[in-house]
């Protein structure tokens, strides 16, 4: 049961990071800045911001 909760919590954290990345991007921040700000790779930020994967 704890493993399931851990996965749900992690999914929530990732979704919050994704929303933050989108918000920063809308303010004109670079993908590199966003990656540092939310603590993920630049490749993941690019994936999040790609409309084809949204």
XYZ file of C-alpha atoms in Angstrom:
54
model
C 0.000 0.000 0.000
C 2.847 2.398 0.804
C 4.391 1.810 -2.618
C 1.149 2.813 -4.303
C 0.963 5.978 -2.195
C 4.586 6.785 -2.993
C 3.895 6.480 -6.733
C 0.805 8.686 -6.483
C 2.730 11.320 -4.526
C 5.593 11.264 -7.030
C 3.148 11.630 -9.915
C 1.690 14.676 -8.168
C 5.136 16.203 -7.684
C 5.977 15.660 -11.353
C 2.689 17.226 -12.452
C 3.378 20.281 -10.286
C 6.848 20.594 -11.833
C 5.290 20.333 -15.285
C 2.801 23.116 -14.506
C 5.598 25.278 -13.107
C 7.657 24.653 -16.239
C 4.738 25.706 -18.442
C 4.234 28.844 -16.377
C 7.911 29.801 -16.529
C 7.958 29.148 -20.257
C 4.961 31.447 -20.749
C 6.994 34.154 -18.987
C 9.775 33.744 -21.545
C 12.227 31.676 -19.499
C 14.627 29.401 -21.380
C 14.366 25.634 -21.249
C 17.743 25.504 -19.501
C 16.587 27.944 -16.803
C 13.344 26.019 -16.328
C 15.213 22.725 -15.980
C 17.392 24.180 -13.228
C 14.430 25.825 -11.515
C 12.354 22.652 -11.264
C 15.246 20.193 -10.917
C 14.801 18.086 -14.034
C 16.710 17.558 -17.270
C 16.484 19.936 -20.211
C 15.272 17.007 -22.329
C 12.348 16.435 -19.970
C 11.440 20.134 -20.049
C 11.497 20.039 -23.860
C 9.214 16.996 -23.791
C 6.796 18.733 -21.408
C 6.692 21.877 -23.552
C 6.250 20.045 -26.858
C 2.591 20.474 -27.907
C 2.675 17.072 -29.631
C 3.201 15.353 -26.246
C 0.843 17.527 -24.207
